[in-house]
Short mmCIF file of C-alpha atoms in Angstrom, two decimals:
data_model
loop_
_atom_site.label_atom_id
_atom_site.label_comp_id
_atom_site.label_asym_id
_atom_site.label_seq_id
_atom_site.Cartn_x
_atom_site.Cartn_y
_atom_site.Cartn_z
CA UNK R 9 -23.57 32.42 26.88
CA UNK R 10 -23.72 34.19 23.57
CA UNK R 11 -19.57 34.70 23.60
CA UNK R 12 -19.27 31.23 24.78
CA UNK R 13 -20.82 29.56 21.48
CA UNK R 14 -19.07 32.41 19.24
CA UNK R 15 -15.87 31.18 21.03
CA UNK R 16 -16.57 27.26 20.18
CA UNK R 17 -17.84 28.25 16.78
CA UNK R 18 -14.62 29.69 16.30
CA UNK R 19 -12.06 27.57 17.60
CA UNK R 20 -14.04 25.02 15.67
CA UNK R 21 -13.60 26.87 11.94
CA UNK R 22 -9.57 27.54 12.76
CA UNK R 23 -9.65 23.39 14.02
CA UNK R 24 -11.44 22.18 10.50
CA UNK R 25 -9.55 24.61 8.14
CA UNK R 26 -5.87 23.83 10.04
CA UNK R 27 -6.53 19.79 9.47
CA UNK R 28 -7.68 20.80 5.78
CA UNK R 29 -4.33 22.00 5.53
CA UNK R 30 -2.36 19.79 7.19
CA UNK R 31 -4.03 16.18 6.01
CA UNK R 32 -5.13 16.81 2.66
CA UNK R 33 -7.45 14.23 0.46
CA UNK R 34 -5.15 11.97 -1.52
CA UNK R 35 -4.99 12.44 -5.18
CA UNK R 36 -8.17 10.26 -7.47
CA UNK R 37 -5.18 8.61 -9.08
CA UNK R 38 -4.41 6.93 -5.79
CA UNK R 39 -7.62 5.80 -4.26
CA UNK R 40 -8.65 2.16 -5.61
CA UNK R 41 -11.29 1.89 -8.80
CA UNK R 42 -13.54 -0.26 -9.18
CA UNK R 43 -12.02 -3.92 -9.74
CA UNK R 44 -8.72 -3.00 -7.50
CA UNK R 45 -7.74 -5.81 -5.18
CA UNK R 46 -7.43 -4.31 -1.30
CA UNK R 47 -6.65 -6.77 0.22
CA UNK R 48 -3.37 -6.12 2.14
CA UNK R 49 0.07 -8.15 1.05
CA UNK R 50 3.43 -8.24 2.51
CA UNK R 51 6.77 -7.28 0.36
CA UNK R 52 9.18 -10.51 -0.52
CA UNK R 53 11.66 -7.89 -0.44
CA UNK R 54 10.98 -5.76 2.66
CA UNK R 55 8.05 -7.23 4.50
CA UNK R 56 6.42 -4.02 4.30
CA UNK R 57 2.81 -4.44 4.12
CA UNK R 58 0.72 -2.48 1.49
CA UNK R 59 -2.72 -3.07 -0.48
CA UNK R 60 -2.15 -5.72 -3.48
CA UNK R 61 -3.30 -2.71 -5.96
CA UNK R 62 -0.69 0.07 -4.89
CA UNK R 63 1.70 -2.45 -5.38
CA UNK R 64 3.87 -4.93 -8.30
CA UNK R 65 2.48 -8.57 -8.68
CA UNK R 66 4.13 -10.69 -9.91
CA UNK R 67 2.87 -14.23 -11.15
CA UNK R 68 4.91 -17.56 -11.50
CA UNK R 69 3.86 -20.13 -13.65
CA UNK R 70 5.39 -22.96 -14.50
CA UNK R 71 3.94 -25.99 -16.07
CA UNK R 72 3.66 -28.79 -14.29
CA UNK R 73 5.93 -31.93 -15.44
CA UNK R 74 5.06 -35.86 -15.27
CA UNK R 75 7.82 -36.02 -12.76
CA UNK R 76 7.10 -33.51 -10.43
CA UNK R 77 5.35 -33.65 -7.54
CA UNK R 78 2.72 -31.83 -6.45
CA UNK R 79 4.45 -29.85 -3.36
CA UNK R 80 7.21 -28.50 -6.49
CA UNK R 81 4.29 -27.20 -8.41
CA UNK R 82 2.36 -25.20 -5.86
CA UNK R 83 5.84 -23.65 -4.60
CA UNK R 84 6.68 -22.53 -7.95
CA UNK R 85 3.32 -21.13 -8.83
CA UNK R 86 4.02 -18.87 -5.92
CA UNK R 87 2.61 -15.17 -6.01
CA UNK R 88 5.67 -12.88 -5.92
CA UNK R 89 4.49 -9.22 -4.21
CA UNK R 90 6.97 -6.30 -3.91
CA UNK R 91 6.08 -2.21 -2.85
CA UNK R 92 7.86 -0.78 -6.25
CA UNK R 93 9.88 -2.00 -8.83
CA UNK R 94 13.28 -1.35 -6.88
CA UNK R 95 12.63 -3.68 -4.70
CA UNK R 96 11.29 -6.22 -7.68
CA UNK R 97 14.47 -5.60 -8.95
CA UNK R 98 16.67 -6.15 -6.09
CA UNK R 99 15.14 -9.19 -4.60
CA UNK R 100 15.85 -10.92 -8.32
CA UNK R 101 19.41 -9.54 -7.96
CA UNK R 102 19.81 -11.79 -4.88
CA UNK R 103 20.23 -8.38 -2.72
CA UNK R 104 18.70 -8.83 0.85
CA UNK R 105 16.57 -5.99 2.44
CA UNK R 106 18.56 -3.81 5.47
CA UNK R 107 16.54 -1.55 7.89
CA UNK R 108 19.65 1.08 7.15
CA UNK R 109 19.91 1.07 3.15
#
């Protein structure tokens, strides 16, 4: 009974310090402070879906005109989200996202 726990007490150190090896903790830079938005957005660019603080927001506004309607406004005050700047910069470039690029 004795070698049997030794055994499990074993295999159970080499278990814990392989996965501390193998999956480390992310970085503090990476994990979300206090006032982050987590929330999870999709990419305009990719579709790729990531939390709203790891990524680039970007905010429309445009001021609303006496003959405008209301549907025009709300359209153009549009979040824009994107995963990195690349793909910020591409979808302004009029490039459209490929599964192979």
């Amino acid at each position: 009974m004795f070698a049997v726990i030794i055994v499990i007490l074993i295999i159970w150190a080499s278990m814990w310090a392989f996965y501390r090896f193998m999956y480390p903790r992310a970085p503090k830079s990476m994990m979300p402070k206090k006032g982050d938005v987590t929330t999870p957005r999709q990419c305009n660019f990719c579709g790729n879906s990531l939390a709203e603080y790891r990524g680039v927001l970007e905010t429309l506004q445009a001021t609303p005109s006496s003959t405008d309607d209301s549907d025009s406004v709300i359209k153009t005050n549009q979040d824009l989200f994107f995963c990195n700047y690349e793909h910020q910069a591409d979808f302004h470039a009029g490039k459209t996202y490929g599964a192979d690029d």
